[in-house]
Amino acid sequence: MGIAHAQNKLHQLVRPLAADYEYIVIDCPPAVDAPVTQSALLASDVCLIPLQPTPSDLWATQGITELINRARLVNNDLRAFVVANRVSHTRLCHDALDVMREDSDVPVLDATLGSRMSFQQAALEGSVPARMGSAHKVAAAESQAVAREMYERMGWL
Protein backbone atom coordinates (compact mmCIF):
# COMPACT_ATOMS: atom_id res chain seq x y z
CA MET A 1 0.00 0.00 0.00
CA GLY A 2 1.42 3.38 -0.96
CA ILE A 3 1.27 5.41 2.23
CA ALA A 4 4.96 6.26 2.41
CA HIS A 5 4.34 9.99 2.11
CA ALA A 6 1.62 10.12 4.79
CA GLN A 7 4.00 11.50 7.44
CA ASN A 8 1.90 12.97 10.29
CA LYS A 9 -1.39 11.82 8.73
CA LEU A 10 -0.53 8.11 8.73
CA HIS A 11 -2.94 7.34 11.57
CA GLN A 12 -5.80 8.92 9.62
CA LEU A 13 -5.05 6.73 6.59
CA VAL A 14 -4.56 3.48 8.53
CA ARG A 15 -7.58 3.55 10.86
CA PRO A 16 -10.21 3.05 8.12
CA LEU A 17 -8.22 0.06 6.82
CA ALA A 18 -8.14 -1.74 10.17
CA ALA A 19 -11.51 -3.44 9.66
CA ASP A 20 -10.29 -5.07 6.44
CA TYR A 21 -7.11 -6.62 7.88
CA GLU A 22 -6.25 -8.87 10.77
CA TYR A 23 -2.83 -7.22 11.15
CA ILE A 24 -1.28 -4.06 9.80
CA VAL A 25 2.46 -3.73 10.34
CA ILE A 26 4.00 -0.27 10.18
CA ASP A 27 7.80 -0.11 10.08
CA CYS A 28 8.95 3.36 11.10
CA PRO A 29 12.30 5.10 11.04
CA PRO A 30 14.24 4.93 14.31
CA ALA A 31 13.68 8.62 15.03
CA VAL A 32 11.43 9.76 17.84
CA ASP A 33 11.03 13.18 16.22
CA ALA A 34 9.87 11.77 12.86
CA PRO A 35 6.23 12.75 12.18
CA VAL A 36 5.48 9.33 10.68
CA THR A 37 6.65 7.57 13.87
CA GLN A 38 4.50 9.79 16.05
CA SER A 39 1.49 9.30 13.78
CA ALA A 40 1.95 5.51 13.62
CA LEU A 41 1.75 5.26 17.41
CA LEU A 42 -1.68 6.91 17.32
CA ALA A 43 -3.01 4.08 15.14
CA SER A 44 -1.19 1.17 16.81
CA ASP A 45 -2.20 -1.48 19.31
CA VAL A 46 1.40 -2.44 19.97
CA CYS A 47 4.82 -0.92 19.39
CA LEU A 48 7.92 -3.12 19.22
CA ILE A 49 11.10 -1.19 19.89
CA PRO A 50 14.21 -2.98 18.65
CA LEU A 51 17.21 -1.96 20.73
CA GLN A 52 20.71 -3.31 20.80
CA PRO A 53 21.81 -4.09 24.34
CA THR A 54 24.57 -1.49 24.33
CA PRO A 55 25.11 1.49 26.61
CA SER A 56 24.30 3.98 23.83
CA ASP A 57 20.97 2.31 23.02
CA LEU A 58 20.05 2.33 26.70
CA TRP A 59 20.04 6.13 26.49
CA ALA A 60 17.76 5.98 23.45
CA THR A 61 14.99 4.34 25.46
CA GLN A 62 14.23 7.57 27.29
CA GLY A 63 13.19 9.41 24.11
CA ILE A 64 10.98 6.59 22.82
CA THR A 65 9.43 6.12 26.27
CA GLU A 66 8.48 9.80 26.34
CA LEU A 67 7.04 9.54 22.82
CA ILE A 68 4.98 6.46 23.76
CA ASN A 69 3.66 8.19 26.88
CA ARG A 70 2.59 11.20 24.79
CA ALA A 71 0.90 8.92 22.25
CA ARG A 72 -1.00 7.17 25.08
CA LEU A 73 -2.69 10.48 25.88
CA VAL A 74 -4.59 9.98 22.61
CA ASN A 75 -4.29 6.19 22.17
CA ASN A 76 -4.65 4.82 25.70
CA ASP A 77 -4.73 1.21 24.39
CA LEU A 78 -1.17 1.43 23.06
CA ARG A 79 1.15 -1.22 24.49
CA ALA A 80 4.89 -1.22 23.92
CA PHE A 81 7.70 -3.74 24.30
CA VAL A 82 11.45 -3.58 23.81
CA VAL A 83 12.95 -6.32 21.64
CA ALA A 84 16.65 -6.89 22.30
CA ASN A 85 18.23 -6.99 18.84
CA ARG A 86 21.70 -8.10 17.70
CA VAL A 87 22.28 -9.85 21.00
CA SER A 88 25.73 -11.38 21.35
CA HIS A 89 27.19 -13.66 23.98
CA THR A 90 29.39 -11.08 25.68
CA ARG A 91 29.44 -9.92 29.28
CA LEU A 92 28.74 -6.32 28.23
CA CYS A 93 25.70 -7.42 26.24
CA HIS A 94 24.27 -9.44 29.13
CA ASP A 95 24.94 -6.60 31.59
CA ALA A 96 23.17 -4.16 29.26
CA LEU A 97 20.22 -6.57 28.96
CA ASP A 98 19.99 -6.71 32.75
CA VAL A 99 19.96 -2.91 32.95
CA MET A 100 17.31 -2.74 30.20
CA ARG A 101 15.07 -5.15 32.11
CA GLU A 102 15.56 -3.40 35.45
CA ASP A 103 15.38 0.25 34.42
CA SER A 104 13.11 0.39 31.39
CA ASP A 105 9.64 1.89 31.71
CA VAL A 106 8.79 -0.26 28.68
CA PRO A 107 8.75 -4.03 29.31
CA VAL A 108 11.57 -5.96 27.65
CA LEU A 109 10.60 -9.22 25.96
CA ASP A 110 12.44 -12.30 27.17
CA ALA A 111 12.76 -13.50 23.56
CA THR A 112 15.70 -11.88 21.77
CA LEU A 113 17.12 -11.61 18.26
CA GLY A 114 20.74 -12.62 17.86
CA SER A 115 23.40 -10.88 15.86
CA ARG A 116 22.84 -12.87 12.68
CA MET A 117 23.56 -12.25 9.02
CA SER A 118 20.22 -13.93 8.25
CA PHE A 119 18.33 -10.83 9.38
CA GLN A 120 20.43 -8.55 7.20
CA GLN A 121 20.11 -10.87 4.21
CA ALA A 122 16.33 -11.06 4.72
CA ALA A 123 16.09 -7.25 4.71
CA LEU A 124 18.19 -7.10 1.55
CA GLU A 125 15.94 -9.65 -0.16
CA GLY A 126 12.68 -8.19 1.15
CA SER A 127 11.93 -11.44 2.93
CA VAL A 128 11.97 -13.03 6.38
CA PRO A 129 14.26 -15.79 7.67
CA ALA A 130 11.37 -18.28 7.88
CA ARG A 131 11.01 -18.12 4.08
CA MET A 132 14.71 -18.37 3.28
CA GLY A 133 15.44 -22.04 3.88
CA SER A 134 17.03 -24.21 6.53
CA ALA A 135 20.28 -22.21 6.66
CA HIS A 136 18.27 -19.47 8.38
CA LYS A 137 16.32 -21.64 10.85
CA VAL A 138 17.89 -20.15 14.00
CA ALA A 139 16.94 -16.61 12.97
CA ALA A 140 13.48 -17.85 11.99
CA ALA A 141 13.03 -19.48 15.40
CA GLU A 142 14.13 -16.28 17.16
CA SER A 143 11.66 -14.21 15.14
CA GLN A 144 8.87 -16.66 15.91
CA ALA A 145 9.71 -16.57 19.62
CA VAL A 146 9.50 -12.76 19.65
CA ALA A 147 6.13 -12.85 17.87
CA ARG A 148 4.79 -15.59 20.15
CA GLU A 149 5.78 -13.73 23.31
CA MET A 150 4.30 -10.47 22.03
CA TYR A 151 1.04 -12.27 21.15
CA GLU A 152 0.94 -13.84 24.62
CA ARG A 153 1.56 -10.53 26.39
CA MET A 154 -1.11 -8.85 24.28
CA GLY A 155 -3.57 -11.65 25.12
CA TRP A 156 -3.94 -12.61 21.46
CA LEU A 157 -3.15 -16.32 22.00
XYZ file of C-alpha atoms in Angstrom:
157
model
C 0.000 0.000 0.000
C 1.417 3.382 -0.964
C 1.271 5.408 2.225
C 4.957 6.260 2.411
C 4.342 9.991 2.108
C 1.624 10.115 4.786
C 3.997 11.500 7.445
C 1.900 12.971 10.293
C -1.386 11.819 8.726
C -0.531 8.114 8.725
C -2.939 7.336 11.571
C -5.796 8.923 9.615
C -5.048 6.727 6.594
C -4.557 3.480 8.530
C -7.581 3.554 10.861
C -10.215 3.051 8.121
C -8.218 0.059 6.819
C -8.142 -1.743 10.168
C -11.508 -3.441 9.664
C -10.286 -5.068 6.440
C -7.106 -6.621 7.878
C -6.254 -8.869 10.772
C -2.834 -7.221 11.146
C -1.280 -4.055 9.804
C 2.461 -3.728 10.339
C 4.000 -0.271 10.181
C 7.795 -0.105 10.085
C 8.952 3.360 11.103
C 12.299 5.101 11.044
C 14.237 4.931 14.307
C 13.681 8.616 15.030
C 11.432 9.764 17.845
C 11.030 13.175 16.217
C 9.869 11.769 12.857
C 6.229 12.751 12.180
C 5.475 9.329 10.684
C 6.649 7.571 13.869
C 4.496 9.793 16.049
C 1.490 9.304 13.780
C 1.954 5.513 13.616
C 1.746 5.262 17.412
C -1.679 6.909 17.323
C -3.012 4.078 15.142
C -1.187 1.170 16.811
C -2.202 -1.475 19.310
C 1.401 -2.442 19.967
C 4.823 -0.923 19.387
C 7.918 -3.115 19.223
C 11.103 -1.186 19.890
C 14.211 -2.977 18.651
C 17.211 -1.958 20.732
C 20.712 -3.314 20.796
C 21.813 -4.090 24.344
C 24.565 -1.490 24.330
C 25.111 1.494 26.610
C 24.297 3.982 23.832
C 20.965 2.312 23.015
C 20.051 2.333 26.698
C 20.043 6.129 26.490
C 17.763 5.978 23.450
C 14.988 4.342 25.465
C 14.233 7.574 27.287
C 13.186 9.411 24.115
C 10.984 6.594 22.823
C 9.429 6.116 26.272
C 8.479 9.796 26.343
C 7.041 9.537 22.822
C 4.978 6.459 23.764
C 3.655 8.187 26.878
C 2.595 11.203 24.791
C 0.902 8.919 22.250
C -0.996 7.174 25.079
C -2.691 10.484 25.881
C -4.587 9.981 22.611
C -4.294 6.194 22.172
C -4.648 4.817 25.697
C -4.734 1.206 24.395
C -1.174 1.429 23.057
C 1.149 -1.220 24.488
C 4.889 -1.223 23.920
C 7.696 -3.741 24.298
C 11.450 -3.577 23.813
C 12.951 -6.318 21.645
C 16.646 -6.890 22.295
C 18.231 -6.994 18.843
C 21.702 -8.096 17.701
C 22.276 -9.849 20.999
C 25.726 -11.377 21.350
C 27.191 -13.659 23.983
C 29.393 -11.080 25.681
C 29.439 -9.923 29.284
C 28.741 -6.318 28.229
C 25.698 -7.418 26.236
C 24.272 -9.443 29.129
C 24.938 -6.597 31.589
C 23.167 -4.157 29.257
C 20.217 -6.569 28.958
C 19.991 -6.708 32.755
C 19.963 -2.907 32.950
C 17.307 -2.740 30.199
C 15.074 -5.145 32.106
C 15.564 -3.402 35.453
C 15.383 0.246 34.420
C 13.112 0.391 31.391
C 9.635 1.887 31.714
C 8.792 -0.256 28.682
C 8.755 -4.028 29.307
C 11.575 -5.959 27.646
C 10.598 -9.219 25.959
C 12.445 -12.304 27.169
C 12.756 -13.501 23.559
C 15.696 -11.877 21.768
C 17.118 -11.611 18.263
C 20.739 -12.624 17.861
C 23.402 -10.878 15.859
C 22.839 -12.873 12.683
C 23.558 -12.247 9.018
C 20.221 -13.928 8.252
C 18.332 -10.826 9.383
C 20.432 -8.549 7.202
C 20.107 -10.868 4.214
C 16.327 -11.057 4.722
C 16.088 -7.254 4.710
C 18.188 -7.102 1.550
C 15.943 -9.648 -0.164
C 12.677 -8.189 1.151
C 11.929 -11.444 2.934
C 11.974 -13.026 6.381
C 14.262 -15.793 7.675
C 11.370 -18.282 7.879
C 11.008 -18.122 4.085
C 14.715 -18.372 3.282
C 15.444 -22.042 3.878
C 17.027 -24.210 6.525
C 20.279 -22.211 6.662
C 18.267 -19.470 8.383
C 16.321 -21.637 10.847
C 17.895 -20.151 13.996
C 16.945 -16.610 12.967
C 13.481 -17.848 11.994
C 13.032 -19.481 15.401
C 14.132 -16.282 17.161
C 11.662 -14.213 15.137
C 8.873 -16.656 15.907
C 9.711 -16.573 19.623
C 9.500 -12.757 19.647
C 6.131 -12.853 17.865
C 4.791 -15.594 20.153
C 5.783 -13.728 23.314
C 4.295 -10.467 22.030
C 1.036 -12.269 21.155
C 0.940 -13.841 24.622
C 1.562 -10.534 26.387
C -1.112 -8.853 24.276
C -3.566 -11.648 25.123
C -3.936 -12.608 21.456
C -3.155 -16.324 22.002
